[in-house]
Amino acid sequence: MRKLKKATALLLCLLMTFSLAACGGGTTKETGGTGENAENGGAQADSGSTGILTETGTYPIVKEPIELTLFCVSMPNVEDFATNDFTKFLEEKTGIKINFETGSRDDWETKLNLAFSTGDYPDMIMFASPSQAKYGVKEGILLQLDDLIEANMPNYMANMGEYIDATRQTDGHIYAICGLNECYHCMYAKKMWVNTYWLDRMGIDVPTTTDEFYDACKKFLEINPTGIAVGGAKDGWHARFEEWMTNAFILSPSKSQDYRVEVGLAPEGKIRTIANTDEYKEALKYMNSLYKLGAIYDGDFTQTEEQLRALANQEGEPVLFLPCGTISNHFDADNNNETYRHYQVMAPIAGPDGTRRATYMKYAGLGEGDFFVTDKCKYPEAALRWIDYFFTTEGALSSQYGAEEGTDWVLNPEGKKGLNGEPAMYEVLNPYSGEAQNHDWQDVQVKYFPAEFRLGESTDQNVDVGTSLGLEKLLYDATKEKMEPYAQKEGDWDVLPYLKLTDEEATKIQTIGVEVENYIEENKVAFITGRKDFDKDWDSYVKGFDNVGLPTLLEVYQTAYDRQSSK
């Protein structure tokens, strides 16, 4: 098998992110479905399905119908995968009937791990991400896909080839098919929205500095003492005000791996946490001043995003500043349009030394792993040819919006322009719905949405951005104007990509990561609320990182980063 081409654009991604250097793979052999090939570097595919396949890249995929089982995450806006219109379309197109096993967003991981432990797991896994280090590299339950990809996935190779080397695991092999969803505004999702209605009432402009932000909060509370100056939540899509506010002092890299340990790549090129730096200390001091003012209340640290939404929509309790990736998370543009229109994205504010950053999460597009084939699968080639359809324009549109061209979507609409102002690639006629439906899979699929695809959706250039139809344009324009100019620059702190850990490394830091996260969170709140004193308690806080294992955590991350950087 020839080496898969490395793309210059993805070298940086290879250093740090996501999930598929030299080729792996080898001779195929039968596997028994219990991971017994793990000692040989992982399970490899049984080639027994080749006789039933049609020519690569044609449909149907198989000469005679077959059935495969698929585990995926259920979503409230998809009624029943088994009877879904897109499911029926796909079965007719490919000749493969899918038997679904599902888990909810709350319990899918537990269900999947239980299935692995009992040996009763499906042929394929989609929209759920098992540990590749454990179930692939170590136990051999997930198939090595190296040779199979090139032989059976022409669309994946054509459209994702430059990304493939960046998705190899620590043993050099590929265990997952990864999607691509290059959402421009999502890469700058640490946004703060300001209520311009209240700014107008106070006669002030949108704050541009920490001092102006403080003054706006002070004036707001003077004329509206029952209001909330700064909203926030402990969870949700960037609903934590601290992340946005920290960027006025030092880049907030957010979390690495699954832990919110504020780890990033320091200017000297080493992996560090910002949580023990002088700049972070100054950020907490500033937030403490806002807390003393009454601009930040205790509920910001404990409430869920749903509770914040309810609070923001409570009549007579206005919120001046709201952190979130999109204002539609808090307000319904159709049912509460007046309030929805009041909010606009703020550019980052500048701190005392001029620091003014918008965290650019540049590795957020490539998936860690979106589709897996297990060693139970009798037809791995067929499984990969089935998923390969999703890496076509037709497959991407059909899975998301429905498979009826001309009814659900149309290609190259004449005279229409995309979100970026260029000629539109397609027009959606059956828009995404948050309500339960049974026509398409919505977000439950392997996405192939490169930047040109997402920005190429037909968009009315004069659409009212204060309506639900104008949301994507609202987010695009706001990101372009107010966020992108303040992205981290070369020589600044930077975000980390997804670091591929060995199973031993992941196990080593599993508990440590949680303890470090809790330590940072608890002390952050203690300093902001004044329960801890900066003069008396800061030094002991910094020293305390040794006790919770931060050095070990950083050492593991550094090893993984260096390993990926050397390839």
Coordinates of C-alpha atoms in Angstrom, one line a residue:
M1 CA 0.0 0.0 0.0
R2 CA 1.4 3.4 -0.9
K3 CA 1.9 6.0 1.7
L4 CA -1.0 8.3 2.1
K5 CA 0.0 11.8 1.1
K6 CA 0.6 14.3 3.9
A7 CA -0.8 17.8 3.3
T8 CA 1.1 20.8 4.3
A9 CA -2.1 22.3 5.6
L10 CA -2.6 19.4 8.0
L11 CA 0.9 19.2 9.4
L12 CA -0.1 21.5 12.2
C13 CA -3.1 19.4 12.8
L14 CA -0.9 16.3 12.9
L15 CA 1.1 17.9 15.7
M16 CA -1.9 18.1 17.9
T17 CA -5.2 17.0 16.8
F18 CA -8.0 14.6 16.3
S19 CA -8.0 11.2 15.0
L20 CA -6.4 8.9 11.3
A21 CA 2.8 8.0 8.8
A22 CA 3.8 5.5 7.1
C23 CA 1.2 2.9 6.2
G24 CA 0.2 0.1 8.5
G25 CA -1.9 -2.9 7.7
G26 CA -0.7 -6.2 6.5
T27 CA -2.1 -9.5 5.4
T28 CA -5.7 -10.0 6.2
K29 CA -6.9 -12.8 8.4
E30 CA -10.0 -14.0 10.1
T31 CA -10.9 -12.7 13.5
G32 CA -13.0 -14.3 16.0
G33 CA -14.9 -11.3 17.3
T34 CA -13.3 -11.2 20.8
G35 CA -10.3 -9.1 20.2
E36 CA -7.8 -12.0 20.3
N37 CA -5.6 -10.3 17.7
A38 CA -4.7 -7.5 20.1
E39 CA -1.3 -8.9 20.8
N40 CA -0.5 -8.7 17.1
G41 CA -1.3 -5.0 17.0
G42 CA -5.0 -5.0 16.6
A43 CA -7.7 -6.9 14.7
Q44 CA -7.4 -7.0 10.9
A45 CA -10.2 -7.5 8.5
D46 CA -11.7 -10.7 7.2
S47 CA -11.7 -10.5 3.4
G48 CA -14.7 -12.8 3.1
S49 CA -17.0 -10.1 1.8
T50 CA -15.2 -9.4 -1.4
G51 CA -17.1 -12.0 -3.4
I52 CA -20.5 -10.4 -2.7
L53 CA -19.4 -6.8 -3.7
T54 CA -20.1 -5.0 -6.9
E55 CA -17.4 -2.8 -8.5
T56 CA -15.9 -0.2 -6.1
G57 CA -17.7 3.1 -6.3
T58 CA -21.0 1.8 -7.8
Y59 CA -24.4 1.1 -6.3
P60 CA -25.8 -1.1 -5.1
I61 CA -22.7 -2.1 -3.1
V62 CA -23.6 -5.8 -2.8
K63 CA -24.8 -8.3 -5.4
E64 CA -27.3 -9.8 -2.9
P65 CA -28.8 -7.9 0.1
I66 CA -27.0 -8.2 3.5
E67 CA -27.7 -6.9 7.0
L68 CA -25.3 -5.1 9.3
T69 CA -25.8 -3.9 12.9
L70 CA -25.0 -0.3 13.7
F71 CA -24.7 1.4 17.1
C72 CA -25.4 5.2 17.1
V73 CA -26.5 7.9 19.4
S74 CA -30.2 8.7 19.4
M75 CA -31.4 12.2 19.0
P76 CA -34.8 13.7 20.1
N77 CA -35.4 15.1 16.6
V78 CA -35.2 11.7 14.9
E79 CA -38.2 9.6 15.6
D80 CA -37.1 6.1 14.5
F81 CA -34.0 5.3 12.5
A82 CA -35.4 1.9 11.4
T83 CA -38.4 3.6 9.6
N84 CA -36.7 6.8 8.7
D85 CA -37.1 7.9 5.0
F86 CA -33.3 8.4 4.6
T87 CA -32.7 4.9 6.1
K88 CA -35.1 3.4 3.5
F89 CA -33.4 5.4 0.7
L90 CA -30.0 4.2 1.8
E91 CA -31.0 0.6 2.0
E92 CA -32.4 0.7 -1.5
K93 CA -29.3 2.5 -2.9
T94 CA -26.7 0.2 -1.2
G95 CA -28.5 -3.1 -0.8
I96 CA -27.5 -3.1 2.9
K97 CA -30.2 -3.3 5.6
I98 CA -29.1 -1.6 8.8
N99 CA -30.3 -2.9 12.2
F100 CA -30.0 -0.1 14.7
E101 CA -28.8 -0.2 18.3
T102 CA -28.9 3.1 20.1
G103 CA -28.0 4.9 23.2
S104 CA -29.1 8.4 24.4
R105 CA -26.7 11.3 24.8
D106 CA -26.6 10.5 28.5
D107 CA -26.0 6.8 28.4
W108 CA -24.4 5.8 25.1
E109 CA -20.9 5.5 26.5
T110 CA -22.1 3.2 29.3
K111 CA -24.1 1.0 26.9
L112 CA -21.2 0.8 24.5
N113 CA -18.6 -0.1 27.1
L114 CA -21.0 -2.7 28.5
A115 CA -21.4 -4.2 25.1
F116 CA -17.6 -4.4 24.7
S117 CA -17.1 -6.0 28.1
T118 CA -19.8 -8.7 27.4
G119 CA -18.7 -9.3 23.8
D120 CA -22.2 -8.5 22.5
Y121 CA -21.2 -5.5 20.3
P122 CA -22.4 -4.5 16.8
D123 CA -20.7 -4.6 13.4
M124 CA -20.3 -0.9 13.2
I125 CA -20.3 2.2 15.5
M126 CA -21.3 5.7 14.3
F127 CA -21.7 9.1 16.1
A128 CA -20.2 7.6 19.2
S129 CA -16.5 7.5 19.9
P130 CA -15.0 4.5 21.8
S131 CA -11.5 4.7 23.0
Q132 CA -9.3 3.8 20.0
A133 CA -6.3 3.3 22.3
K134 CA -8.1 0.8 24.4
Y135 CA -10.5 -1.0 22.0
G136 CA -8.4 -0.7 18.9
V137 CA -4.7 -0.6 19.6
K138 CA -4.8 -2.6 22.8
E139 CA -7.8 -5.0 22.6
G140 CA -8.2 -5.3 18.9
I141 CA -12.0 -5.0 18.9
L142 CA -11.9 -2.1 16.4
L143 CA -10.5 -3.2 13.0
Q144 CA -7.4 -1.7 11.5
L145 CA -8.7 0.0 8.4
D146 CA -5.4 0.9 6.7
D147 CA -5.6 -1.2 3.6
L148 CA -9.4 -1.2 3.5
I149 CA -9.8 2.5 3.1
E150 CA -7.9 2.9 -0.1
A151 CA -9.4 -0.2 -1.6
N152 CA -13.0 0.6 -0.7
M153 CA -13.5 4.3 -0.1
P154 CA -12.9 6.3 -3.3
N155 CA -14.9 9.3 -2.0
Y156 CA -13.2 9.4 1.3
M157 CA -9.8 9.2 -0.4
A158 CA -10.6 11.9 -2.8
N159 CA -12.1 14.3 -0.3
M160 CA -10.3 13.5 3.0
G161 CA -7.0 12.2 1.7
E162 CA -5.0 15.1 3.0
Y163 CA -6.3 14.5 6.5
I164 CA -5.9 10.8 6.8
D165 CA -2.3 10.6 8.1
A166 CA -3.4 13.0 11.0
T167 CA -5.8 10.4 12.2
R168 CA -3.4 7.5 12.8
Q169 CA -3.2 6.2 16.4
T170 CA 0.0 5.8 18.4
D171 CA 0.8 2.4 16.8
G172 CA 0.7 4.0 13.3
H173 CA -2.6 2.4 12.3
I174 CA -6.1 3.7 11.4
Y175 CA -9.1 2.6 13.4
A176 CA -11.6 5.2 12.6
I177 CA -13.3 7.0 9.7
C178 CA -13.3 10.7 10.6
G179 CA -15.8 13.3 9.5
L180 CA -15.1 17.0 8.6
N181 CA -17.3 19.8 9.8
E182 CA -15.4 23.1 9.3
C183 CA -17.9 25.4 10.9
Y184 CA -16.4 28.9 10.7
H185 CA -18.3 30.5 13.6
C186 CA -17.8 27.4 15.7
M187 CA -14.1 27.9 15.6
Y188 CA -14.6 31.2 17.4
A189 CA -17.4 30.0 19.7
K190 CA -16.2 31.7 22.9
K191 CA -18.5 34.7 22.2
M192 CA -20.1 37.3 24.5
W193 CA -23.4 38.8 23.5
V194 CA -24.5 42.2 24.8
N195 CA -28.0 43.6 25.2
T196 CA -27.9 46.7 23.0
Y197 CA -31.3 47.8 24.2
W198 CA -29.8 48.4 27.7
L199 CA -26.7 50.0 26.3
D200 CA -28.9 52.5 24.5
R201 CA -30.9 53.2 27.6
M202 CA -27.7 53.9 29.5
G203 CA -26.4 56.0 26.6
I204 CA -23.1 54.1 26.3
D205 CA -21.3 52.2 23.5
V206 CA -20.3 48.6 23.4
P207 CA -17.4 48.2 25.9
T208 CA -13.9 47.7 24.3
T209 CA -11.8 47.5 27.5
T210 CA -12.0 45.9 30.9
D211 CA -12.5 49.3 32.4
E212 CA -15.4 50.1 30.1
F213 CA -16.9 46.7 30.7
Y214 CA -16.8 47.3 34.5
D215 CA -18.4 50.7 34.1
A216 CA -21.2 49.3 31.9
C217 CA -22.0 46.7 34.6
K218 CA -21.9 49.4 37.3
K219 CA -24.3 51.7 35.5
F220 CA -26.6 48.8 34.5
L221 CA -26.9 47.7 38.2
E222 CA -27.5 51.3 39.4
I223 CA -30.6 51.7 37.2
N224 CA -31.7 48.0 37.3
P225 CA -30.6 46.5 40.6
T226 CA -32.6 43.3 40.1
G227 CA -31.0 42.6 36.7
I228 CA -28.0 40.4 36.0
A229 CA -25.0 42.2 34.6
V230 CA -23.1 39.1 33.6
G231 CA -24.8 35.7 32.9
G232 CA -23.1 32.4 32.9
A233 CA -23.5 28.6 33.4
K234 CA -21.4 25.7 34.4
D235 CA -22.0 23.9 31.2
G236 CA -23.3 24.4 27.7
W237 CA -21.7 25.6 24.5
H238 CA -19.3 28.2 25.8
A239 CA -21.7 29.5 28.4
R240 CA -19.0 30.2 30.9
F241 CA -18.2 33.9 31.2
E242 CA -14.7 33.2 32.7
E243 CA -13.4 31.8 29.4
W244 CA -14.3 34.9 27.4
M245 CA -13.2 37.3 30.2
T246 CA -9.8 35.6 30.6
N247 CA -8.9 36.4 27.0
A248 CA -8.4 40.0 28.1
F249 CA -5.4 38.9 30.1
I250 CA -4.1 35.6 28.5
L251 CA -5.4 33.2 25.9
S252 CA -8.1 30.9 27.3
P253 CA -7.3 27.6 25.5
S254 CA -10.3 25.9 27.3
K255 CA -9.9 22.2 27.8
S256 CA -7.6 19.6 26.5
Q257 CA -8.8 16.0 26.0
D258 CA -11.8 15.6 28.3
Y259 CA -10.6 17.8 31.1
R260 CA -11.1 21.5 31.6
V261 CA -7.5 22.0 32.8
E262 CA -6.8 25.2 30.8
V263 CA -3.8 23.6 29.0
G264 CA -2.3 25.2 26.0
L265 CA 0.9 25.5 24.0
A266 CA 3.0 28.2 25.7
P267 CA 5.0 30.7 23.6
E268 CA 8.2 28.7 24.4
G269 CA 6.6 25.7 22.7
K270 CA 5.9 23.7 25.8
I271 CA 2.6 22.5 27.0
R272 CA 1.6 24.3 30.1
T273 CA -1.5 25.4 32.0
I274 CA -2.4 29.0 32.2
A275 CA -4.0 28.4 35.6
N276 CA -0.8 29.1 37.6
T277 CA 0.4 32.1 35.6
D278 CA 0.5 35.8 36.7
E279 CA -1.8 36.7 33.8
Y280 CA -4.4 34.3 35.0
K281 CA -4.1 35.7 38.5
E282 CA -4.8 39.2 37.1
A283 CA -7.9 37.8 35.2
L284 CA -9.3 36.4 38.5
K285 CA -8.6 39.7 40.3
Y286 CA -10.6 41.5 37.6
M287 CA -13.5 39.0 37.9
N288 CA -13.3 39.4 41.7
S289 CA -13.8 43.1 41.2
L290 CA -16.9 42.4 39.1
Y291 CA -18.2 40.0 41.8
K292 CA -17.8 42.6 44.5
L293 CA -19.7 45.0 42.3
G294 CA -22.6 42.5 42.1
A295 CA -22.2 42.0 38.4
I296 CA -21.4 38.3 38.8
Y297 CA -23.6 36.2 41.1
D298 CA -23.1 32.7 42.5
G299 CA -25.6 31.1 40.2
D300 CA -23.2 31.7 37.3
F301 CA -21.0 28.9 38.6
T302 CA -23.7 26.4 39.4
Q303 CA -26.6 26.7 37.0
T304 CA -27.0 24.7 33.8
E305 CA -27.3 26.3 30.4
E306 CA -31.0 25.5 30.5
Q307 CA -31.4 27.4 33.7
L308 CA -29.5 30.3 32.3
R309 CA -31.9 30.3 29.3
A310 CA -34.9 30.3 31.6
L311 CA -33.4 33.2 33.6
A312 CA -32.6 35.2 30.5
N313 CA -36.2 34.8 29.3
Q314 CA -37.8 35.7 32.6
E315 CA -39.7 38.9 32.2
G316 CA -38.4 41.8 34.3
E317 CA -35.0 40.2 34.9
P318 CA -32.8 41.4 32.1
V319 CA -29.3 40.2 31.5
L320 CA -26.8 42.6 30.1
F321 CA -24.0 40.3 29.0
L322 CA -24.6 36.6 27.9
P323 CA -21.8 34.2 27.0
C324 CA -22.6 31.5 24.4
G325 CA -21.6 30.2 21.0
T326 CA -24.9 31.4 19.5
I327 CA -27.7 33.6 20.8
S328 CA -30.2 31.1 19.6
N329 CA -29.2 28.9 22.5
H330 CA -30.8 31.4 24.8
F331 CA -33.7 33.0 22.8
D332 CA -36.1 31.8 20.2
A333 CA -36.0 34.1 17.3
D334 CA -39.6 33.4 16.3
N335 CA -41.3 33.4 19.7
N336 CA -39.2 36.1 21.5
N337 CA -38.0 38.1 18.6
E338 CA -37.9 41.5 20.3
T339 CA -35.4 40.3 22.9
Y340 CA -33.5 38.2 20.3
R341 CA -32.8 41.3 18.3
H342 CA -31.5 43.2 21.3
Y343 CA -28.3 41.0 21.5
Q344 CA -25.2 41.3 19.4
V345 CA -21.8 39.8 19.5
M346 CA -19.1 41.9 21.2
A347 CA -15.5 42.0 20.0
P348 CA -13.1 40.9 22.8
I349 CA -12.3 43.5 25.3
A350 CA -8.7 44.7 25.9
G351 CA -7.0 44.2 29.3
P352 CA -4.7 46.6 31.1
D353 CA -1.7 45.6 28.9
G354 CA -3.7 45.6 25.7
T355 CA -4.2 41.8 25.5
R356 CA -7.3 41.2 23.4
R357 CA -7.8 37.7 22.2
A358 CA -10.6 35.6 20.6
T359 CA -9.7 31.9 21.0
Y360 CA -9.4 30.4 17.6
M361 CA -10.1 26.7 18.0
K362 CA -8.5 25.8 14.7
Y363 CA -8.6 22.1 15.2
A364 CA -12.3 21.9 15.8
G365 CA -13.2 20.7 12.3
L366 CA -11.8 17.2 12.0
G367 CA -13.5 14.5 14.0
E368 CA -11.7 12.4 16.5
G369 CA -13.5 9.3 15.2
D370 CA -17.0 9.1 13.7
F371 CA -17.3 5.6 12.3
F372 CA -15.8 2.3 13.4
V373 CA -15.9 -1.3 12.2
T374 CA -15.6 -4.1 14.8
D375 CA -14.1 -7.5 14.5
K376 CA -17.6 -8.9 14.6
C377 CA -18.3 -7.6 11.1
K378 CA -18.4 -10.3 8.4
Y379 CA -18.4 -7.7 5.7
P380 CA -16.0 -4.9 6.6
E381 CA -15.4 -3.9 2.9
A382 CA -19.2 -3.5 2.5
A383 CA -19.4 -1.5 5.7
L384 CA -16.7 1.0 4.5
R385 CA -18.3 1.3 1.0
W386 CA -21.6 2.0 2.8
I387 CA -20.1 4.9 4.9
D388 CA -18.2 6.2 1.8
Y389 CA -21.5 7.5 0.4
F390 CA -21.6 10.1 3.2
F391 CA -18.4 11.6 1.7
T392 CA -20.2 12.8 -1.4
T393 CA -22.1 16.0 -1.8
E394 CA -25.3 14.0 -2.4
G395 CA -24.7 11.9 0.7
A396 CA -23.9 14.9 2.9
L397 CA -27.1 16.7 1.8
S398 CA -29.3 13.7 1.8
S399 CA -28.4 12.5 5.3
Q400 CA -28.9 16.0 6.8
Y401 CA -31.9 17.2 4.9
G402 CA -33.5 14.3 3.0
A403 CA -32.7 12.4 -0.2
E404 CA -35.2 14.0 -2.6
E405 CA -33.3 16.3 -4.9
G406 CA -35.5 19.1 -5.9
T407 CA -37.7 18.8 -2.9
D408 CA -35.1 18.7 0.0
W409 CA -32.3 20.5 -1.7
V410 CA -31.0 21.6 -5.1
L411 CA -27.4 21.9 -6.5
N412 CA -26.0 25.0 -8.0
P413 CA -29.1 27.2 -7.7
E414 CA -29.0 29.8 -10.5
G415 CA -28.3 33.3 -9.4
K416 CA -27.9 32.4 -5.7
K417 CA -25.0 33.2 -3.5
G418 CA -23.5 31.4 -0.6
L419 CA -22.9 32.6 3.0
N420 CA -19.5 33.9 1.9
G421 CA -20.9 35.9 -1.1
E422 CA -19.6 33.4 -3.7
P423 CA -21.9 31.5 -6.1
A424 CA -23.9 29.0 -4.0
M425 CA -23.1 25.3 -4.2
Y426 CA -26.6 24.3 -3.1
E427 CA -29.9 25.5 -1.7
V428 CA -31.7 23.7 1.2
L429 CA -35.4 23.4 0.6
N430 CA -36.1 21.3 3.7
P431 CA -34.4 23.2 6.6
Y432 CA -32.9 21.6 9.7
S433 CA -35.6 21.1 12.4
G434 CA -35.2 20.8 16.1
E435 CA -38.6 19.1 16.2
A436 CA -39.1 15.4 16.0
Q437 CA -39.3 14.2 12.3
N438 CA -38.7 10.9 10.4
H439 CA -37.5 12.2 7.1
D440 CA -33.7 12.4 7.6
W441 CA -31.0 11.8 10.1
Q442 CA -30.3 15.5 10.9
D443 CA -27.0 15.5 12.9
V444 CA -26.6 11.7 13.4
Q445 CA -24.2 10.9 10.6
V446 CA -20.6 11.1 9.6
K447 CA -20.4 14.7 8.3
Y448 CA -18.4 15.8 5.3
F449 CA -19.0 19.5 5.6
P450 CA -15.7 21.2 4.5
A451 CA -15.5 25.0 4.8
E452 CA -16.5 25.6 1.2
F453 CA -19.5 23.4 1.6
R454 CA -20.8 25.1 4.8
L455 CA -20.1 28.6 3.3
G456 CA -21.6 27.6 0.0
E457 CA -25.1 27.2 1.2
S458 CA -27.5 29.5 -0.6
T459 CA -28.1 32.5 1.5
D460 CA -30.2 35.6 0.9
Q461 CA -27.5 38.3 1.1
N462 CA -30.2 40.7 2.4
V463 CA -31.7 38.2 4.9
D464 CA -32.9 39.8 8.1
V465 CA -30.3 38.6 10.6
G466 CA -32.7 39.3 13.4
T467 CA -34.8 36.2 12.3
S468 CA -34.2 32.5 12.6
L469 CA -33.6 32.4 8.8
G470 CA -30.8 34.9 9.2
L471 CA -28.9 33.1 12.1
E472 CA -26.1 31.6 10.0
K473 CA -25.5 35.0 8.3
L474 CA -25.6 36.7 11.7
L475 CA -23.0 34.3 13.1
Y476 CA -20.8 34.5 10.0
D477 CA -20.8 38.3 9.8
A478 CA -20.2 38.7 13.6
T479 CA -17.4 36.2 13.6
K480 CA -15.7 37.8 10.5
E481 CA -15.9 41.3 11.9
K482 CA -15.5 40.9 15.6
M483 CA -13.8 37.6 16.4
E484 CA -11.3 36.6 13.6
P485 CA -9.2 39.9 13.8
Y486 CA -8.4 39.0 17.4
A487 CA -7.3 35.3 17.0
Q488 CA -4.1 34.2 18.7
K489 CA -1.0 35.1 16.7
E490 CA 2.3 33.4 16.2
G491 CA 4.4 33.5 19.3
D492 CA 1.3 33.8 21.5
W493 CA -0.3 31.0 23.6
D494 CA -2.0 28.6 21.4
V495 CA -4.7 25.9 21.6
L496 CA -3.8 22.2 21.7
P497 CA -5.1 19.7 19.2
Y498 CA -6.6 16.4 20.2
L499 CA -3.6 14.4 21.6
K500 CA -3.6 10.8 20.8
L501 CA -2.7 8.9 24.0
T502 CA -1.8 5.3 24.5
D503 CA -4.2 3.3 26.6
E504 CA -1.6 3.3 29.4
E505 CA -1.2 7.1 29.2
A506 CA -5.0 7.6 29.2
T507 CA -5.3 5.3 32.2
K508 CA -2.5 7.1 34.0
I509 CA -4.1 10.5 33.9
Q510 CA -7.8 9.5 34.0
T511 CA -8.1 10.3 37.7
I512 CA -5.4 13.0 37.7
G513 CA -7.2 14.9 35.0
V514 CA -10.4 15.0 37.0
E515 CA -8.6 16.1 40.1
V516 CA -6.7 18.9 38.4
E517 CA -9.9 20.1 36.7
N518 CA -11.7 20.1 40.1
Y519 CA -8.8 21.9 41.7
I520 CA -8.8 24.7 39.1
E521 CA -12.6 25.1 39.2
E522 CA -12.9 25.1 43.0
N523 CA -10.0 27.6 43.4
K524 CA -11.2 29.8 40.5
V525 CA -14.6 30.2 42.1
A526 CA -13.0 30.8 45.6
F527 CA -10.7 33.6 44.3
I528 CA -13.5 35.2 42.2
T529 CA -16.0 35.2 45.1
G530 CA -13.4 36.3 47.6
R531 CA -13.4 33.2 49.7
K532 CA -9.6 33.0 49.0
D533 CA -7.3 36.0 49.3
F534 CA -4.8 36.7 46.5
D535 CA -2.1 37.9 48.8
K536 CA -2.4 35.2 51.4
D537 CA -3.5 32.2 49.3
W538 CA -2.2 32.4 45.8
D539 CA 1.3 30.9 46.4
S540 CA -0.2 27.9 48.3
Y541 CA -2.7 27.5 45.4
V542 CA 0.1 27.3 42.9
K543 CA 2.1 24.9 45.0
G544 CA -1.0 22.7 45.4
F545 CA -0.9 21.7 41.8
D546 CA 1.9 19.3 42.7
N547 CA -0.3 17.5 45.1
V548 CA -3.1 16.9 42.5
G549 CA -0.7 15.6 39.9
L550 CA -0.4 18.5 37.4
P551 CA 3.3 17.7 36.6
T552 CA 2.3 14.1 35.6
L553 CA -0.6 15.4 33.5
L554 CA 1.6 17.8 31.6
E555 CA 4.3 15.2 31.2
V556 CA 1.9 12.8 29.5
Y557 CA 0.5 15.5 27.3
Q558 CA 4.1 16.7 26.4
T559 CA 5.1 13.1 25.5
A560 CA 2.0 12.7 23.3
Y561 CA 2.6 16.1 21.6
D562 CA 6.3 15.4 21.0
R563 CA 5.4 11.9 19.6
Q564 CA 2.9 13.5 17.1
S565 CA 5.3 16.3 16.2
S566 CA 8.1 14.0 15.2
K567 CA 6.0 12.2 12.6

